Coordinates of C-alpha atoms in Angstrom, one line a residue:
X1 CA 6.6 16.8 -6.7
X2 CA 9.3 14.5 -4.9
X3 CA 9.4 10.9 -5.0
X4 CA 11.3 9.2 -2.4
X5 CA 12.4 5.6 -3.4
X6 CA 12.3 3.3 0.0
X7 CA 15.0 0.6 -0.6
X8 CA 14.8 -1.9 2.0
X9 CA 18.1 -3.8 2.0
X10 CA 19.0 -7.0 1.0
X11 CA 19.2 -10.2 2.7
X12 CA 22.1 -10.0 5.2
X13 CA 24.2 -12.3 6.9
X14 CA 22.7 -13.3 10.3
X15 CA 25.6 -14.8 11.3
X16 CA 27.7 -11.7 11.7
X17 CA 27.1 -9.5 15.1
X18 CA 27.5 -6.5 14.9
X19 CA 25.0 -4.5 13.9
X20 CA 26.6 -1.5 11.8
X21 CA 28.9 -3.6 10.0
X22 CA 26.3 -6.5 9.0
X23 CA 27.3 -7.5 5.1
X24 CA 24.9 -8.5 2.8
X25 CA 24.5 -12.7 2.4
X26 CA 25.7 -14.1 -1.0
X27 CA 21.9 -14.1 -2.2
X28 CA 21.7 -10.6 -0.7
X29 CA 25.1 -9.9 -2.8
X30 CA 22.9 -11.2 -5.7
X31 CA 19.4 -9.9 -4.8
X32 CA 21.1 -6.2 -5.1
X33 CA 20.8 -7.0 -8.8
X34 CA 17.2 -6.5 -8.8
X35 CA 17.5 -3.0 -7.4
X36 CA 19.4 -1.9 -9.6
X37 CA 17.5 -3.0 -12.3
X38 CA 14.2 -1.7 -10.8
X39 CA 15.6 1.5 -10.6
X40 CA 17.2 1.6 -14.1
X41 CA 15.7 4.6 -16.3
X42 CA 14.5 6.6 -13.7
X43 CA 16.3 9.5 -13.1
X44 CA 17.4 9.7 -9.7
X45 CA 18.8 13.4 -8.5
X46 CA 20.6 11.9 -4.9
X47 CA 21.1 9.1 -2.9
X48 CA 21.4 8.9 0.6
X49 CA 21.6 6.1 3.4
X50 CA 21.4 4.7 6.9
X51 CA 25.1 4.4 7.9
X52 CA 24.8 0.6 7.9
X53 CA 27.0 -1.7 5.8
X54 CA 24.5 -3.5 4.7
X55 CA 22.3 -0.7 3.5
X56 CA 25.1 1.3 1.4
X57 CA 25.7 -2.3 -0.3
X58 CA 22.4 -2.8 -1.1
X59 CA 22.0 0.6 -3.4
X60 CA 26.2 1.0 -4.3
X61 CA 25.1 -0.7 -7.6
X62 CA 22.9 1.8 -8.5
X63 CA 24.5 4.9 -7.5
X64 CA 27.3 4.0 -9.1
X65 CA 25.4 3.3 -12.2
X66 CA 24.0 6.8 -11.8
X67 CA 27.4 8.3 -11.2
X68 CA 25.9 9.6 -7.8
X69 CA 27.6 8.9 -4.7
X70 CA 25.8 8.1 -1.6
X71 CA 25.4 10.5 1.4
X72 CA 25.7 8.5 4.8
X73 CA 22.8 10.2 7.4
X74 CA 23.1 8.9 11.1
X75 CA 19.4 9.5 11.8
X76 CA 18.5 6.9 8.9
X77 CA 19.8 3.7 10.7
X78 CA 17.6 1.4 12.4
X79 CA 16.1 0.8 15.4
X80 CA 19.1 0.2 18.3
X81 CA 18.1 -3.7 19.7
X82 CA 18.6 -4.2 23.4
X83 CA 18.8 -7.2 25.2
X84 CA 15.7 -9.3 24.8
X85 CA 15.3 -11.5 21.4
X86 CA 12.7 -10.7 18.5
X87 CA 10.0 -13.0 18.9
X88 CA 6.9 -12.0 17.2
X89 CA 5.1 -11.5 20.3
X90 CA 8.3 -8.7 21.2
X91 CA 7.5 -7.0 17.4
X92 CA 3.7 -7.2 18.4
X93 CA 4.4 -5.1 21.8
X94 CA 6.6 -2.8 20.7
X95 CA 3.6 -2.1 17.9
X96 CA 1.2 -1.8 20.7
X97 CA 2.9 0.8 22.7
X98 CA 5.6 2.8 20.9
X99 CA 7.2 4.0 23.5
X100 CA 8.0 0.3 24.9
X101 CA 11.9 -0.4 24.7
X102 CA 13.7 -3.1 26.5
X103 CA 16.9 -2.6 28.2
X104 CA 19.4 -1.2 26.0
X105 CA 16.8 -0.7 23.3
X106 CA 15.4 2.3 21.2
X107 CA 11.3 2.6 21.2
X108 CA 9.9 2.6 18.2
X109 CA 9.0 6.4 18.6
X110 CA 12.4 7.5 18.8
X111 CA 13.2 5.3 15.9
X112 CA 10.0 7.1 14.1
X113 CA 11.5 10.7 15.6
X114 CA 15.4 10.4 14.1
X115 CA 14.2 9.0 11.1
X116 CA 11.3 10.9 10.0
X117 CA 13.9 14.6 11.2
X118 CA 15.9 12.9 7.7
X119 CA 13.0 12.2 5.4
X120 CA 11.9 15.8 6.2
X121 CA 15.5 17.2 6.0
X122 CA 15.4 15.8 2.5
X123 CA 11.9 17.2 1.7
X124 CA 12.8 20.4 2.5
X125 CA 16.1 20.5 0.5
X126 CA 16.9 20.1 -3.3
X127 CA 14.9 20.6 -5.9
X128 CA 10.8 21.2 -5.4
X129 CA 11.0 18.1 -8.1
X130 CA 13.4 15.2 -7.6
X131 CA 13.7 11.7 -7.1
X132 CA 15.7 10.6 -3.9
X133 CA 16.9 7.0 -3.2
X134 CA 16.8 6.3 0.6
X135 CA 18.5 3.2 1.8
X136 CA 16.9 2.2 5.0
X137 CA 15.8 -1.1 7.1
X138 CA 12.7 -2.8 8.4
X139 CA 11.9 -1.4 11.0
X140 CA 12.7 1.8 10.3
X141 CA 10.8 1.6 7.1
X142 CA 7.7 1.1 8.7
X143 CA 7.7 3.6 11.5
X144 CA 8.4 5.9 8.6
X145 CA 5.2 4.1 6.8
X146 CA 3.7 4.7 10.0
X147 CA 4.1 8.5 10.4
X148 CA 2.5 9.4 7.0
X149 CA -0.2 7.0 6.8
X150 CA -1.2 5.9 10.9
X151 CA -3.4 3.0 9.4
X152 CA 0.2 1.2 8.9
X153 CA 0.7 -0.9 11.9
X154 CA 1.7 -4.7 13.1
X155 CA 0.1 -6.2 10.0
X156 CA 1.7 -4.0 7.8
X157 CA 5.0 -4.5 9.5
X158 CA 5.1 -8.4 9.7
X159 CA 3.8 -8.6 6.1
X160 CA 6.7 -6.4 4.9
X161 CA 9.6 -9.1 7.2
X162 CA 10.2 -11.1 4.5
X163 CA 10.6 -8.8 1.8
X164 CA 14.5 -8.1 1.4
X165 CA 15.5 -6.0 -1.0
X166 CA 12.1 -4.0 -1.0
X167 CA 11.5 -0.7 -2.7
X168 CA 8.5 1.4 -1.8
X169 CA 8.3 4.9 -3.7
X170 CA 6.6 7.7 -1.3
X171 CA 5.0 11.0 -3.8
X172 CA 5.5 14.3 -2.1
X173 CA 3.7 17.4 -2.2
X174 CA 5.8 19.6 -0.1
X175 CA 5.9 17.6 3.2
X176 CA 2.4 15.9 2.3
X177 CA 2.8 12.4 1.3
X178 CA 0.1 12.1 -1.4
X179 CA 1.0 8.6 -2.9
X180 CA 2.6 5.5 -2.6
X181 CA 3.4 2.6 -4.6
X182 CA 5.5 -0.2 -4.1
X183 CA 8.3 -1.4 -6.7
X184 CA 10.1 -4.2 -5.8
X185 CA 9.2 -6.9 -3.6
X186 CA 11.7 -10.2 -3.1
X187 CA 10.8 -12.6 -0.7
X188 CA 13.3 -14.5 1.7
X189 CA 12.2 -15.9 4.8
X190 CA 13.4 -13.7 7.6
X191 CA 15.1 -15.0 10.9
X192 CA 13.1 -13.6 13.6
X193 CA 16.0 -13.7 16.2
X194 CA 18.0 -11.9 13.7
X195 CA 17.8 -8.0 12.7
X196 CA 14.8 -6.6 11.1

């Protein structure tokens, strides 16, 4: 069995624009803390990330306490934003109709498409038993969510906004997800004009 360990990242600074090199706030900086101690004492075989600054940051504690360095994948990053602001009601449509994407923007289907070729690419690979850390972000959390259990939708999504860091741990058979649970849960209100 595989168990893939979900890390949402930590709080980051809303402030900075661009996208890819995002840091973490100082209570994300802090809030890090909490991943590594959630994932103290379980033996973790790899982890890998979304390209993202604050991503890498969010799990660099941890790898490095498991003297594991952190593989970068492209398709792992999150959702490309476009032109037109989050607003709940924007999150809601895009929900709706996964294929809806505003100027400039990724649909969430293509966000579900490069990110689920990863979590496969890492299913397929290693050890038939292993524990993989995957550093991710909201949104591409959930479509993830999405593809192995279609019952995770809006709700599911907009619960999960305000959790930064969050860890959810997927149980594999083969490419069959057969559990979940999550581990980690910190709350901090989330800036719906800023990145999921």
């Amino acid at each position: 069995m595989k168990h893939l360990y979900f890390v949402r990242h930590a709080e980051p600074d809303h402030s900075w624009k661009d996208d890819r090199t995002r840091p973490l706030s100082p209570a994300g900086l802090s809030d890090r803390g909490e991943v590594t101690r959630a994932l103290h004492g379980i033996a973790i075989d790899r982890f890998v990330s979304s390209p993202y600054k604050r991503t890498m940051d969010t799990i660099r504690e941890s790898a490095d306490e498991h003297s594991i360095q952190i593989v970068t994948d492209e398709r792992l990053r999150e959702r490309q934003c476009g032109v037109i602001p989050n607003t709940r009601e924007m999150l809601h449509k895009r929900w709706q109709d996964f294929d809806f994407h505003e100027v400039g923007g990724e649909s969430l289907r293509t966000t579900q498409r490069h990110n689920i070729e990863a979590v496969h690419e890492l299913l397929k690979t290693g050890c038939d038993s292993e524990s993989i850390v995957v550093g991710t972000h909201g949104t591409a959390l959930s479509t993830i969510l999405n593809h192995f259990d279609s019952a995770y939708r809006f709700e599911n999504y907009w619960r999960m906004i305000d959790f930064m860091p969050y860890i959810i741990r997927l149980d594999f058979e083969g490419a069959v997800c057969i559990g979940r649970e999550e581990i980690l849960i910190v709350e901090k209100p989330y800036d719906v004009h800023g990145m999921p």
